Structures are given as C-alpha cells and as structure tokens.
JSON list of C-alpha atoms in Angstrom, two decimals:
[
{"chain": "Z", "resi": 228, "resn": "MET", "atom": "CA", "xyz": [0.00, 0.00, 0.00]},
{"chain": "Z", "resi": 229, "resn": "GLY", "atom": "CA", "xyz": [1.31, 3.44, -0.89]},
{"chain": "Z", "resi": 230, "resn": "SER", "atom": "CA", "xyz": [1.68, 6.20, 1.68]},
{"chain": "Z", "resi": 231, "resn": "GLU", "atom": "CA", "xyz": [-1.24, 8.15, 0.28]},
{"chain": "Z", "resi": 232, "resn": "ASN", "atom": "CA", "xyz": [-4.81, 7.20, 1.10]},
{"chain": "Z", "resi": 233, "resn": "THR", "atom": "CA", "xyz": [-6.08, 5.53, -2.04]},
{"chain": "Z", "resi": 234, "resn": "GLU", "atom": "CA", "xyz": [-8.72, 3.40, -0.37]},
{"chain": "Z", "resi": 235, "resn": "ARG", "atom": "CA", "xyz": [-11.66, 5.45, -1.63]},
{"chain": "Z", "resi": 236, "resn": "LYS", "atom": "CA", "xyz": [-10.18, 6.46, -4.97]},
{"chain": "Z", "resi": 237, "resn": "LYS", "atom": "CA", "xyz": [-11.87, 4.74, -7.88]},
{"chain": "Z", "resi": 238, "resn": "ILE", "atom": "CA", "xyz": [-10.40, 4.31, -11.32]},
{"chain": "Z", "resi": 239, "resn": "LEU", "atom": "CA", "xyz": [-11.46, 2.83, -14.65]},
{"chain": "Z", "resi": 240, "resn": "VAL", "atom": "CA", "xyz": [-9.00, 0.80, -16.71]},
{"chain": "Z", "resi": 241, "resn": "THR", "atom": "CA", "xyz": [-10.19, -0.05, -20.22]},
{"chain": "Z", "resi": 242, "resn": "GLY", "atom": "CA", "xyz": [-8.96, -3.19, -21.92]},
{"chain": "Z", "resi": 243, "resn": "ALA", "atom": "CA", "xyz": [-8.20, -4.76, -18.55]},
{"chain": "Z", "resi": 244, "resn": "SER", "atom": "CA", "xyz": [-8.77, -8.38, -19.55]},
{"chain": "Z", "resi": 245, "resn": "GLY", "atom": "CA", "xyz": [-5.12, -8.97, -20.42]},
{"chain": "Z", "resi": 246, "resn": "GLY", "atom": "CA", "xyz": [-1.69, -7.61, -21.24]},
{"chain": "Z", "resi": 247, "resn": "ILE", "atom": "CA", "xyz": [-0.88, -4.06, -20.20]},
{"chain": "Z", "resi": 248, "resn": "GLY", "atom": "CA", "xyz": [-4.41, -3.29, -19.04]},
{"chain": "Z", "resi": 249, "resn": "ARG", "atom": "CA", "xyz": [-4.47, -6.25, -16.67]},
{"chain": "Z", "resi": 250, "resn": "ALA", "atom": "CA", "xyz": [-1.05, -5.35, -15.26]},
{"chain": "Z", "resi": 251, "resn": "ILE", "atom": "CA", "xyz": [-2.20, -1.76, -14.61]},
{"chain": "Z", "resi": 252, "resn": "ALA", "atom": "CA", "xyz": [-5.45, -2.92, -12.99]},
{"chain": "Z", "resi": 253, "resn": "VAL", "atom": "CA", "xyz": [-3.64, -5.31, -10.64]},
{"chain": "Z", "resi": 254, "resn": "ALA", "atom": "CA", "xyz": [-0.85, -2.87, -9.77]},
{"chain": "Z", "resi": 255, "resn": "ALA", "atom": "CA", "xyz": [-3.38, -0.13, -9.01]},
{"chain": "Z", "resi": 256, "resn": "ALA", "atom": "CA", "xyz": [-5.42, -2.50, -6.85]},
{"chain": "Z", "resi": 257, "resn": "ARG", "atom": "CA", "xyz": [-2.28, -3.41, -4.94]},
{"chain": "Z", "resi": 258, "resn": "GLU", "atom": "CA", "xyz": [-1.85, 0.29, -4.14]},
{"chain": "Z", "resi": 259, "resn": "GLY", "atom": "CA", "xyz": [-5.38, 0.51, -2.76]},
{"chain": "Z", "resi": 260, "resn": "TYR", "atom": "CA", "xyz": [-7.40, 1.88, -5.68]},
{"chain": "Z", "resi": 261, "resn": "TYR", "atom": "CA", "xyz": [-10.86, 0.49, -6.33]},
{"chain": "Z", "resi": 262, "resn": "VAL", "atom": "CA", "xyz": [-10.53, -0.75, -9.91]},
{"chain": "Z", "resi": 263, "resn": "ILE", "atom": "CA", "xyz": [-13.37, -0.81, -12.41]},
{"chain": "Z", "resi": 264, "resn": "ALA", "atom": "CA", "xyz": [-11.93, -3.25, -14.94]},
{"chain": "Z", "resi": 265, "resn": "HIS", "atom": "CA", "xyz": [-13.39, -2.90, -18.42]},
{"chain": "Z", "resi": 266, "resn": "TYR", "atom": "CA", "xyz": [-13.45, -5.54, -21.10]},
{"chain": "Z", "resi": 267, "resn": "GLY", "atom": "CA", "xyz": [-14.93, -5.70, -24.56]},
{"chain": "Z", "resi": 268, "resn": "GLN", "atom": "CA", "xyz": [-14.90, -9.44, -25.16]},
{"chain": "Z", "resi": 269, "resn": "GLY", "atom": "CA", "xyz": [-13.64, -12.47, -23.30]},
{"chain": "Z", "resi": 270, "resn": "GLN", "atom": "CA", "xyz": [-15.53, -12.62, -20.04]},
{"chain": "Z", "resi": 271, "resn": "ASP", "atom": "CA", "xyz": [-13.39, -15.48, -18.71]},
{"chain": "Z", "resi": 272, "resn": "ARG", "atom": "CA", "xyz": [-10.20, -13.46, -19.09]},
{"chain": "Z", "resi": 273, "resn": "ALA", "atom": "CA", "xyz": [-11.89, -10.49, -17.46]},
{"chain": "Z", "resi": 274, "resn": "ARG", "atom": "CA", "xyz": [-12.89, -12.65, -14.51]},
{"chain": "Z", "resi": 275, "resn": "GLU", "atom": "CA", "xyz": [-9.27, -13.75, -14.20]},
{"chain": "Z", "resi": 276, "resn": "THR", "atom": "CA", "xyz": [-8.29, -10.09, -13.95]},
{"chain": "Z", "resi": 277, "resn": "LEU", "atom": "CA", "xyz": [-10.83, -9.53, -11.18]},
{"chain": "Z", "resi": 278, "resn": "GLU", "atom": "CA", "xyz": [-9.49, -12.56, -9.33]},
{"chain": "Z", "resi": 279, "resn": "LEU", "atom": "CA", "xyz": [-5.96, -11.17, -9.61]},
{"chain": "Z", "resi": 280, "resn": "ILE", "atom": "CA", "xyz": [-7.20, -7.82, -8.27]},
{"chain": "Z", "resi": 281, "resn": "GLN", "atom": "CA", "xyz": [-8.69, -9.56, -5.28]},
{"chain": "Z", "resi": 282, "resn": "ALA", "atom": "CA", "xyz": [-5.61, -11.74, -4.79]},
{"chain": "Z", "resi": 283, "resn": "ALA", "atom": "CA", "xyz": [-3.56, -8.52, -4.65]},
{"chain": "Z", "resi": 284, "resn": "GLY", "atom": "CA", "xyz": [-5.68, -7.41, -1.71]},
{"chain": "Z", "resi": 285, "resn": "GLY", "atom": "CA", "xyz": [-7.73, -5.01, -3.78]},
{"chain": "Z", "resi": 286, "resn": "GLN", "atom": "CA", "xyz": [-11.35, -4.45, -4.63]},
{"chain": "Z", "resi": 287, "resn": "GLY", "atom": "CA", "xyz": [-13.07, -3.84, -7.91]},
{"chain": "Z", "resi": 288, "resn": "GLU", "atom": "CA", "xyz": [-15.71, -4.79, -10.41]},
{"chain": "Z", "resi": 289, "resn": "LEU", "atom": "CA", "xyz": [-16.07, -5.68, -14.06]},
{"chain": "Z", "resi": 290, "resn": "VAL", "atom": "CA", "xyz": [-17.81, -3.61, -16.71]},
{"chain": "Z", "resi": 291, "resn": "GLN", "atom": "CA", "xyz": [-18.39, -4.63, -20.32]},
{"chain": "Z", "resi": 292, "resn": "PHE", "atom": "CA", "xyz": [-18.95, -2.39, -23.33]},
{"chain": "Z", "resi": 293, "resn": "ASP", "atom": "CA", "xyz": [-17.58, -1.74, -26.80]},
{"chain": "Z", "resi": 294, "resn": "VAL", "atom": "CA", "xyz": [-15.32, 1.33, -26.75]},
{"chain": "Z", "resi": 295, "resn": "GLY", "atom": "CA", "xyz": [-16.21, 1.91, -30.39]},
{"chain": "Z", "resi": 296, "resn": "ASP", "atom": "CA", "xyz": [-19.92, 2.23, -29.59]},
{"chain": "Z", "resi": 297, "resn": "ARG", "atom": "CA", "xyz": [-20.42, 5.84, -28.53]},
{"chain": "Z", "resi": 298, "resn": "GLU", "atom": "CA", "xyz": [-23.95, 5.48, -27.20]},
{"chain": "Z", "resi": 299, "resn": "GLY", "atom": "CA", "xyz": [-23.16, 2.21, -25.47]},
{"chain": "Z", "resi": 300, "resn": "CYS", "atom": "CA", "xyz": [-20.10, 3.79, -23.84]},
{"chain": "Z", "resi": 301, "resn": "LYS", "atom": "CA", "xyz": [-22.06, 6.75, -22.58]},
{"chain": "Z", "resi": 302, "resn": "ALA", "atom": "CA", "xyz": [-24.79, 4.58, -21.10]},
{"chain": "Z", "resi": 303, "resn": "ALA", "atom": "CA", "xyz": [-22.26, 2.36, -19.31]},
{"chain": "Z", "resi": 304, "resn": "LEU", "atom": "CA", "xyz": [-20.15, 5.28, -18.07]},
{"chain": "Z", "resi": 305, "resn": "ASP", "atom": "CA", "xyz": [-23.17, 7.28, -16.90]},
{"chain": "Z", "resi": 306, "resn": "GLY", "atom": "CA", "xyz": [-24.13, 4.21, -14.89]},
{"chain": "Z", "resi": 307, "resn": "ILE", "atom": "CA", "xyz": [-20.67, 4.06, -13.34]},
{"chain": "Z", "resi": 308, "resn": "THR", "atom": "CA", "xyz": [-20.83, 7.75, -12.42]},
{"chain": "Z", "resi": 309, "resn": "GLU", "atom": "CA", "xyz": [-24.28, 7.31, -10.88]},
{"chain": "Z", "resi": 310, "resn": "ARG", "atom": "CA", "xyz": [-22.99, 4.45, -8.72]},
{"chain": "Z", "resi": 311, "resn": "HIS", "atom": "CA", "xyz": [-19.57, 5.80, -7.80]},
{"chain": "Z", "resi": 312, "resn": "GLY", "atom": "CA", "xyz": [-19.60, 9.54, -8.44]},
{"chain": "Z", "resi": 313, "resn": "ALA", "atom": "CA", "xyz": [-16.70, 11.23, -10.18]},
{"chain": "Z", "resi": 314, "resn": "LEU", "atom": "CA", "xyz": [-13.82, 8.81, -10.72]},
{"chain": "Z", "resi": 315, "resn": "TRP", "atom": "CA", "xyz": [-10.35, 9.69, -9.55]},
{"chain": "Z", "resi": 316, "resn": "GLY", "atom": "CA", "xyz": [-8.76, 8.37, -12.71]},
{"chain": "Z", "resi": 317, "resn": "VAL", "atom": "CA", "xyz": [-9.21, 6.71, -16.07]},
{"chain": "Z", "resi": 318, "resn": "VAL", "atom": "CA", "xyz": [-6.62, 4.72, -17.99]},
{"chain": "Z", "resi": 319, "resn": "SER", "atom": "CA", "xyz": [-7.60, 4.63, -21.66]},
{"chain": "Z", "resi": 320, "resn": "ASN", "atom": "CA", "xyz": [-5.84, 1.46, -22.69]},
{"chain": "Z", "resi": 321, "resn": "ALA", "atom": "CA", "xyz": [-8.18, -0.55, -24.92]},
{"chain": "Z", "resi": 322, "resn": "GLY", "atom": "CA", "xyz": [-6.85, -0.84, -28.44]},
{"chain": "Z", "resi": 323, "resn": "VAL", "atom": "CA", "xyz": [-6.46, -3.08, -31.48]},
{"chain": "Z", "resi": 324, "resn": "ALA", "atom": "CA", "xyz": [-4.02, -3.60, -34.33]},
{"chain": "Z", "resi": 325, "resn": "ARG", "atom": "CA", "xyz": [-4.43, -4.91, -37.88]},
{"chain": "Z", "resi": 326, "resn": "ASP", "atom": "CA", "xyz": [-1.03, -4.71, -39.52]},
{"chain": "Z", "resi": 327, "resn": "PHE", "atom": "CA", "xyz": [-0.62, -4.69, -43.29]},
{"chain": "Z", "resi": 328, "resn": "SER", "atom": "CA", "xyz": [1.43, -2.84, -45.88]},
{"chain": "Z", "resi": 329, "resn": "PHE", "atom": "CA", "xyz": [-0.30, 0.40, -46.80]},
{"chain": "Z", "resi": 330, "resn": "PRO", "atom": "CA", "xyz": [-0.81, -0.31, -50.54]},
{"chain": "Z", "resi": 331, "resn": "GLY", "atom": "CA", "xyz": [-2.80, -3.41, -49.60]},
{"chain": "Z", "resi": 332, "resn": "LEU", "atom": "CA", "xyz": [-4.48, -2.03, -46.47]},
{"chain": "Z", "resi": 333, "resn": "SER", "atom": "CA", "xyz": [-8.24, -2.26, -46.70]},
{"chain": "Z", "resi": 334, "resn": "GLY", "atom": "CA", "xyz": [-10.53, 0.58, -45.77]},
{"chain": "Z", "resi": 335, "resn": "GLU", "atom": "CA", "xyz": [-12.16, -1.73, -43.26]},
{"chain": "Z", "resi": 336, "resn": "ASP", "atom": "CA", "xyz": [-8.87, -2.36, -41.46]},
{"chain": "Z", "resi": 337, "resn": "TRP", "atom": "CA", "xyz": [-8.09, 1.37, -41.44]},
{"chain": "Z", "resi": 338, "resn": "ASP", "atom": "CA", "xyz": [-11.51, 2.26, -40.05]},
{"chain": "Z", "resi": 339, "resn": "TYR", "atom": "CA", "xyz": [-11.54, -0.51, -37.44]},
{"chain": "Z", "resi": 340, "resn": "VAL", "atom": "CA", "xyz": [-8.18, 0.42, -35.93]},
{"chain": "Z", "resi": 341, "resn": "VAL", "atom": "CA", "xyz": [-8.62, 4.20, -36.03]},
{"chain": "Z", "resi": 342, "resn": "HIS", "atom": "CA", "xyz": [-12.22, 4.00, -34.85]},
{"chain": "Z", "resi": 343, "resn": "THR", "atom": "CA", "xyz": [-11.40, 1.68, -31.93]},
{"chain": "Z", "resi": 344, "resn": "ASN", "atom": "CA", "xyz": [-8.17, 3.31, -30.79]},
{"chain": "Z", "resi": 345, "resn": "LEU", "atom": "CA", "xyz": [-8.84, 7.00, -31.41]},
{"chain": "Z", "resi": 346, "resn": "ASP", "atom": "CA", "xyz": [-12.62, 7.32, -31.33]},
{"chain": "Z", "resi": 347, "resn": "GLY", "atom": "CA", "xyz": [-12.57, 4.94, -28.37]},
{"chain": "Z", "resi": 348, "resn": "PHE", "atom": "CA", "xyz": [-10.54, 7.49, -26.42]},
{"chain": "Z", "resi": 349, "resn": "PHE", "atom": "CA", "xyz": [-13.23, 10.12, -26.97]},
{"chain": "Z", "resi": 350, "resn": "ASN", "atom": "CA", "xyz": [-16.06, 7.70, -26.28]},
{"chain": "Z", "resi": 351, "resn": "VAL", "atom": "CA", "xyz": [-14.60, 6.68, -22.91]},
{"chain": "Z", "resi": 352, "resn": "VAL", "atom": "CA", "xyz": [-12.88, 9.79, -21.60]},
{"chain": "Z", "resi": 353, "resn": "GLN", "atom": "CA", "xyz": [-15.29, 12.54, -22.66]},
{"chain": "Z", "resi": 354, "resn": "PRO", "atom": "CA", "xyz": [-18.27, 11.38, -20.55]},
{"chain": "Z", "resi": 355, "resn": "LEU", "atom": "CA", "xyz": [-16.03, 11.17, -17.46]},
{"chain": "Z", "resi": 356, "resn": "THR", "atom": "CA", "xyz": [-14.39, 14.60, -17.68]},
{"chain": "Z", "resi": 357, "resn": "MET", "atom": "CA", "xyz": [-17.27, 16.80, -16.53]},
{"chain": "Z", "resi": 358, "resn": "PRO", "atom": "CA", "xyz": [-17.71, 14.98, -13.19]},
{"chain": "Z", "resi": 359, "resn": "MET", "atom": "CA", "xyz": [-13.93, 15.27, -12.69]},
{"chain": "Z", "resi": 360, "resn": "CYS", "atom": "CA", "xyz": [-14.08, 18.99, -13.52]},
{"chain": "Z", "resi": 361, "resn": "ARG", "atom": "CA", "xyz": [-16.75, 19.55, -10.90]},
{"chain": "Z", "resi": 362, "resn": "LYS", "atom": "CA", "xyz": [-14.53, 17.85, -8.29]},
{"chain": "Z", "resi": 363, "resn": "LYS", "atom": "CA", "xyz": [-11.45, 19.70, -9.58]},
{"chain": "Z", "resi": 364, "resn": "ARG", "atom": "CA", "xyz": [-9.26, 16.65, -9.33]},
{"chain": "Z", "resi": 365, "resn": "GLY", "atom": "CA", "xyz": [-8.33, 13.62, -11.33]},
{"chain": "Z", "resi": 366, "resn": "ARG", "atom": "CA", "xyz": [-5.90, 11.67, -13.47]},
{"chain": "Z", "resi": 367, "resn": "ILE", "atom": "CA", "xyz": [-6.25, 10.72, -17.13]},
{"chain": "Z", "resi": 368, "resn": "ILE", "atom": "CA", "xyz": [-3.71, 8.36, -18.67]},
{"chain": "Z", "resi": 369, "resn": "VAL", "atom": "CA", "xyz": [-3.69, 7.46, -22.35]},
{"chain": "Z", "resi": 370, "resn": "ILE", "atom": "CA", "xyz": [-1.82, 4.38, -23.52]},
{"chain": "Z", "resi": 371, "resn": "SER", "atom": "CA", "xyz": [-0.26, 5.28, -26.86]},
{"chain": "Z", "resi": 372, "resn": "SER", "atom": "CA", "xyz": [2.70, 3.44, -28.42]},
{"chain": "Z", "resi": 373, "resn": "VAL", "atom": "CA", "xyz": [6.23, 3.89, -29.72]},
{"chain": "Z", "resi": 374, "resn": "SER", "atom": "CA", "xyz": [4.53, 3.39, -33.09]},
{"chain": "Z", "resi": 375, "resn": "GLY", "atom": "CA", "xyz": [2.72, 6.68, -32.57]},
{"chain": "Z", "resi": 376, "resn": "ILE", "atom": "CA", "xyz": [6.07, 8.46, -32.14]},
{"chain": "Z", "resi": 377, "resn": "THR", "atom": "CA", "xyz": [8.40, 6.81, -34.63]},
{"chain": "Z", "resi": 378, "resn": "GLY", "atom": "CA", "xyz": [5.99, 5.08, -37.02]},
{"chain": "Z", "resi": 379, "resn": "ASN", "atom": "CA", "xyz": [6.36, 1.39, -37.81]},
{"chain": "Z", "resi": 380, "resn": "ARG", "atom": "CA", "xyz": [6.42, -0.50, -41.08]},
{"chain": "Z", "resi": 381, "resn": "GLY", "atom": "CA", "xyz": [3.07, -2.11, -41.82]},
{"chain": "Z", "resi": 382, "resn": "GLN", "atom": "CA", "xyz": [1.30, -0.10, -39.11]},
{"chain": "Z", "resi": 383, "resn": "THR", "atom": "CA", "xyz": [0.11, 3.05, -40.86]},
{"chain": "Z", "resi": 384, "resn": "ASN", "atom": "CA", "xyz": [-3.36, 2.70, -39.38]},
{"chain": "Z", "resi": 385, "resn": "TYR", "atom": "CA", "xyz": [-2.08, 1.84, -35.91]},
{"chain": "Z", "resi": 386, "resn": "SER", "atom": "CA", "xyz": [0.59, 4.55, -35.96]},
{"chain": "Z", "resi": 387, "resn": "ALA", "atom": "CA", "xyz": [-1.95, 7.13, -37.06]},
{"chain": "Z", "resi": 388, "resn": "SER", "atom": "CA", "xyz": [-4.33, 6.22, -34.25]},
{"chain": "Z", "resi": 389, "resn": "LYS", "atom": "CA", "xyz": [-1.61, 6.20, -31.59]},
{"chain": "Z", "resi": 390, "resn": "ALA", "atom": "CA", "xyz": [-0.13, 9.50, -32.79]},
{"chain": "Z", "resi": 391, "resn": "GLY", "atom": "CA", "xyz": [-3.63, 10.96, -32.66]},
{"chain": "Z", "resi": 392, "resn": "LEU", "atom": "CA", "xyz": [-3.92, 9.89, -29.04]},
{"chain": "Z", "resi": 393, "resn": "ILE", "atom": "CA", "xyz": [-0.76, 11.82, -28.19]},
{"chain": "Z", "resi": 394, "resn": "GLY", "atom": "CA", "xyz": [-2.15, 14.98, -29.78]},
{"chain": "Z", "resi": 395, "resn": "ALA", "atom": "CA", "xyz": [-5.46, 14.53, -28.00]},
{"chain": "Z", "resi": 396, "resn": "ALA", "atom": "CA", "xyz": [-3.78, 14.00, -24.63]},
{"chain": "Z", "resi": 397, "resn": "LYS", "atom": "CA", "xyz": [-1.60, 17.09, -25.02]},
{"chain": "Z", "resi": 398, "resn": "ALA", "atom": "CA", "xyz": [-4.57, 19.29, -25.98]},
{"chain": "Z", "resi": 399, "resn": "LEU", "atom": "CA", "xyz": [-6.79, 17.92, -23.22]},
{"chain": "Z", "resi": 400, "resn": "ALA", "atom": "CA", "xyz": [-4.03, 18.46, -20.65]},
{"chain": "Z", "resi": 401, "resn": "VAL", "atom": "CA", "xyz": [-4.05, 22.18, -21.44]},
{"chain": "Z", "resi": 402, "resn": "GLU", "atom": "CA", "xyz": [-7.83, 22.35, -21.07]},
{"chain": "Z", "resi": 403, "resn": "LEU", "atom": "CA", "xyz": [-7.96, 20.55, -17.73]},
{"chain": "Z", "resi": 404, "resn": "ALA", "atom": "CA", "xyz": [-4.81, 21.78, -16.00]},
{"chain": "Z", "resi": 405, "resn": "SER", "atom": "CA", "xyz": [-6.57, 24.64, -14.17]},
{"chain": "Z", "resi": 406, "resn": "ARG", "atom": "CA", "xyz": [-8.90, 22.07, -12.59]},
{"chain": "Z", "resi": 407, "resn": "SER", "atom": "CA", "xyz": [-6.03, 20.00, -11.19]},
{"chain": "Z", "resi": 408, "resn": "ILE", "atom": "CA", "xyz": [-6.67, 17.17, -13.62]},
{"chain": "Z", "resi": 409, "resn": "THR", "atom": "CA", "xyz": [-3.54, 15.77, -15.19]},
{"chain": "Z", "resi": 410, "resn": "VAL", "atom": "CA", "xyz": [-3.45, 14.15, -18.64]},
{"chain": "Z", "resi": 411, "resn": "ASN", "atom": "CA", "xyz": [-0.44, 12.14, -19.74]},
{"chain": "Z", "resi": 412, "resn": "ALA", "atom": "CA", "xyz": [0.38, 9.57, -22.41]},
{"chain": "Z", "resi": 413, "resn": "ILE", "atom": "CA", "xyz": [2.48, 6.46, -21.98]},
{"chain": "Z", "resi": 414, "resn": "ALA", "atom": "CA", "xyz": [4.16, 5.11, -25.11]},
{"chain": "Z", "resi": 415, "resn": "PRO", "atom": "CA", "xyz": [5.15, 1.47, -24.61]},
{"chain": "Z", "resi": 416, "resn": "GLY", "atom": "CA", "xyz": [7.64, -0.17, -26.91]},
{"chain": "Z", "resi": 417, "resn": "ILE", "atom": "CA", "xyz": [7.90, -3.92, -27.47]},
{"chain": "Z", "resi": 418, "resn": "ILE", "atom": "CA", "xyz": [6.00, -5.37, -24.52]},
{"chain": "Z", "resi": 419, "resn": "GLU", "atom": "CA", "xyz": [5.31, -9.04, -23.76]},
{"chain": "Z", "resi": 420, "resn": "THR", "atom": "CA", "xyz": [1.63, -9.26, -24.71]},
{"chain": "Z", "resi": 421, "resn": "ASP", "atom": "CA", "xyz": [-0.53, -11.19, -27.17]},
{"chain": "Z", "resi": 422, "resn": "MET", "atom": "CA", "xyz": [-0.05, -8.36, -29.67]},
{"chain": "Z", "resi": 423, "resn": "ILE", "atom": "CA", "xyz": [3.55, -9.44, -30.38]},
{"chain": "Z", "resi": 424, "resn": "LYS", "atom": "CA", "xyz": [3.11, -13.21, -30.26]},
{"chain": "Z", "resi": 425, "resn": "ASP", "atom": "CA", "xyz": [3.63, -13.57, -34.01]},
{"chain": "Z", "resi": 426, "resn": "ALA", "atom": "CA", "xyz": [6.15, -10.76, -34.42]},
{"chain": "Z", "resi": 427, "resn": "PRO", "atom": "CA", "xyz": [9.73, -11.44, -35.64]},
{"chain": "Z", "resi": 428, "resn": "LEU", "atom": "CA", "xyz": [11.31, -10.58, -32.29]},
{"chain": "Z", "resi": 429, "resn": "ASP", "atom": "CA", "xyz": [14.92, -11.35, -33.22]},
{"chain": "Z", "resi": 430, "resn": "GLU", "atom": "CA", "xyz": [14.71, -8.73, -35.94]},
{"chain": "Z", "resi": 431, "resn": "ILE", "atom": "CA", "xyz": [12.71, -6.22, -33.91]},
{"chain": "Z", "resi": 432, "resn": "LEU", "atom": "CA", "xyz": [15.00, -6.38, -30.88]},
{"chain": "Z", "resi": 433, "resn": "GLN", "atom": "CA", "xyz": [17.92, -5.17, -32.98]},
{"chain": "Z", "resi": 434, "resn": "ALA", "atom": "CA", "xyz": [16.33, -1.72, -32.65]},
{"chain": "Z", "resi": 435, "resn": "VAL", "atom": "CA", "xyz": [16.03, -2.00, -28.86]},
{"chain": "Z", "resi": 436, "resn": "PRO", "atom": "CA", "xyz": [19.22, -0.98, -27.02]},
{"chain": "Z", "resi": 437, "resn": "MET", "atom": "CA", "xyz": [18.32, -3.18, -24.04]},
{"chain": "Z", "resi": 438, "resn": "ARG", "atom": "CA", "xyz": [17.90, -6.15, -26.41]},
{"chain": "Z", "resi": 439, "resn": "ARG", "atom": "CA", "xyz": [14.89, -7.50, -24.54]},
{"chain": "Z", "resi": 440, "resn": "VAL", "atom": "CA", "xyz": [11.13, -7.34, -24.52]},
{"chain": "Z", "resi": 441, "resn": "GLY", "atom": "CA", "xyz": [9.52, -5.21, -21.84]},
{"chain": "Z", "resi": 442, "resn": "LYS", "atom": "CA", "xyz": [7.12, -6.52, -19.24]},
{"chain": "Z", "resi": 443, "resn": "PRO", "atom": "CA", "xyz": [3.55, -5.27, -18.76]},
{"chain": "Z", "resi": 444, "resn": "GLU", "atom": "CA", "xyz": [4.40, -4.66, -15.11]},
{"chain": "Z", "resi": 445, "resn": "GLU", "atom": "CA", "xyz": [7.05, -2.13, -16.16]},
{"chain": "Z", "resi": 446, "resn": "VAL", "atom": "CA", "xyz": [4.41, -0.10, -17.95]},
{"chain": "Z", "resi": 447, "resn": "ALA", "atom": "CA", "xyz": [2.01, -0.55, -15.03]},
{"chain": "Z", "resi": 448, "resn": "ALA", "atom": "CA", "xyz": [4.52, 0.85, -12.54]},
{"chain": "Z", "resi": 449, "resn": "LEU", "atom": "CA", "xyz": [4.62, 4.14, -14.44]},
{"chain": "Z", "resi": 450, "resn": "ALA", "atom": "CA", "xyz": [0.83, 4.26, -14.79]},
{"chain": "Z", "resi": 451, "resn": "VAL", "atom": "CA", "xyz": [0.34, 3.77, -11.06]},
{"chain": "Z", "resi": 452, "resn": "PHE", "atom": "CA", "xyz": [2.78, 6.58, -10.31]},
{"chain": "Z", "resi": 453, "resn": "LEU", "atom": "CA", "xyz": [0.98, 8.92, -12.71]},
{"chain": "Z", "resi": 454, "resn": "LEU", "atom": "CA", "xyz": [-2.27, 8.09, -10.89]},
{"chain": "Z", "resi": 455, "resn": "SER", "atom": "CA", "xyz": [-0.80, 9.13, -7.56]},
{"chain": "Z", "resi": 456, "resn": "GLU", "atom": "CA", "xyz": [-1.03, 12.39, -5.63]},
{"chain": "Z", "resi": 457, "resn": "PRO", "atom": "CA", "xyz": [2.74, 13.02, -5.90]},
{"chain": "Z", "resi": 458, "resn": "ALA", "atom": "CA", "xyz": [2.37, 13.10, -9.71]},
{"chain": "Z", "resi": 459, "resn": "GLY", "atom": "CA", "xyz": [0.05, 16.09, -9.52]},
{"chain": "Z", "resi": 460, "resn": "TYR", "atom": "CA", "xyz": [2.46, 18.48, -11.28]},
{"chain": "Z", "resi": 461, "resn": "ILE", "atom": "CA", "xyz": [3.17, 16.13, -14.18]},
{"chain": "Z", "resi": 462, "resn": "THR", "atom": "CA", "xyz": [0.86, 16.77, -17.10]},
{"chain": "Z", "resi": 463, "resn": "ARG", "atom": "CA", "xyz": [0.93, 17.03, -20.92]},
{"chain": "Z", "resi": 464, "resn": "GLN", "atom": "CA", "xyz": [3.81, 14.55, -21.07]},
{"chain": "Z", "resi": 465, "resn": "VAL", "atom": "CA", "xyz": [4.50, 11.58, -23.32]},
{"chain": "Z", "resi": 466, "resn": "ILE", "atom": "CA", "xyz": [6.63, 9.08, -21.43]},
{"chain": "Z", "resi": 467, "resn": "SER", "atom": "CA", "xyz": [8.14, 6.13, -23.29]},
{"chain": "Z", "resi": 468, "resn": "VAL", "atom": "CA", "xyz": [8.71, 2.70, -21.79]},
{"chain": "Z", "resi": 469, "resn": "ASN", "atom": "CA", "xyz": [10.70, 1.11, -24.57]},
{"chain": "Z", "resi": 470, "resn": "GLY", "atom": "CA", "xyz": [14.17, -0.06, -23.56]},
{"chain": "Z", "resi": 471, "resn": "GLY", "atom": "CA", "xyz": [15.89, 2.92, -25.13]},
{"chain": "Z", "resi": 472, "resn": "ILE", "atom": "CA", "xyz": [14.35, 3.14, -28.61]},
{"chain": "Z", "resi": 473, "resn": "VAL", "atom": "CA", "xyz": [14.95, 6.63, -29.97]}
]
C-alpha cells in the first residue's frame, strides 16, 4: 500500500482483460485503488483479472462495453458515475491492431483500428471529464505506443491512431490543468503481450538498445505513479517505456 490514502479512490481501466491493461489494474489495486476493470470481449479473461485484483488485496468490479460504440459507452459510463460519483482516474488502454502494408491495407482495417483506438478514447474519456471537472481533481492516462512516435512499417493505421492519441492528450491536458486534472500519455515499446506473439522478435529487438522485450508490469509501474497524488504536477507529457528506442 502506498503512503497516500487511495482506499476510496476509484479508477477505470479499459482493456483490462489482459496484457498491459491487466497489469495496470492489478498494480493499481495493490496500491489501494478500487478498480473498475473494463473488457470488450472475453468474459473469462476479465474474470481472471478480477481474481488477480482480489488476490492482490484489492477491490473492484467488471464492466463490459464496446469502446467503439459511442452510445453504449455513454450509457455504461453514466451508470458508473451514478454508482460511484466522479472517478479519480481513467486509464484509456483498450486498443487493437491490424497490420498490413499500406498499398494493400483495406478501408475496413483502417476504419476498425482508427475507430477503436482513437474514437474509443473520446467515447470513454469525454463522458467522465465533466464529473472530474466539478470535483477539480483527477488523473487521465492514455496508452499510446512507440509506433505513434516513430511510425512502424506495416502499421500506418495503428501509428496514425496512436499519434492521434498523443495529440489529443496534449490538448486535453491544457484544457484541464486549471482544474487540477492531469493528462499524460504512456508510449510502450515492445511489450510481452498477445499483440507481439507472431512478431519477428529477433529482428525487432535489434532496434532495442536493451535487447529485450519489456514486461507489462514495467508499464504498469509508471501508470500507477501517474495516478498518484505526488504526480500532480506532471501533465501534458508523453513518457516512453521502450528499452531505449529513440
């Protein structure tokens, strides 16, 4: 448990059924936050996340909705606000990838990735900001990617969506700073998740000075710090967790 009182602070983590989202949910629970763990599909994996939250000594609940469904998001998030009041924090983590060379990239794959990753940010975060503004406190964390900074071969759609998230986070940080709400982006590099299970790691790691894959827990540690009271003067930043990729 951290030194600050986080017992009554409630946060939402989207895409918490696995990978980075799960690691953030569990790490936050370990620090005393009440974690509302979102999932889109895969109820069994989401239940595993809730079990891990409880095993870490934390409390939480599951919530299911499609981040790409604006009306569905609003209905679910309004329900959360009615039950819990203004949340202390939201970690916008849910995202997808469909990699393909740009000349052969279908419009469907472009729309699906950009709609889920970028529109999903608006659909989740926008309904939660006004309650935070009224309380004049809060933390918003956006999970972007190294791909949104450097661009990656075969990921034009993904890179575009993740770069858009960085721009959105920077602009929103300016809007909300006077209300003591911080907004920051985390840009993970090559992290051990299902997203890289078929990737040519030997080739990819040549670009990583540390020559290893990162762990979801290493991203989670930064997210939990950015959620904390001591991080209250850190806003409008993009912080990479990537083993030294420039």
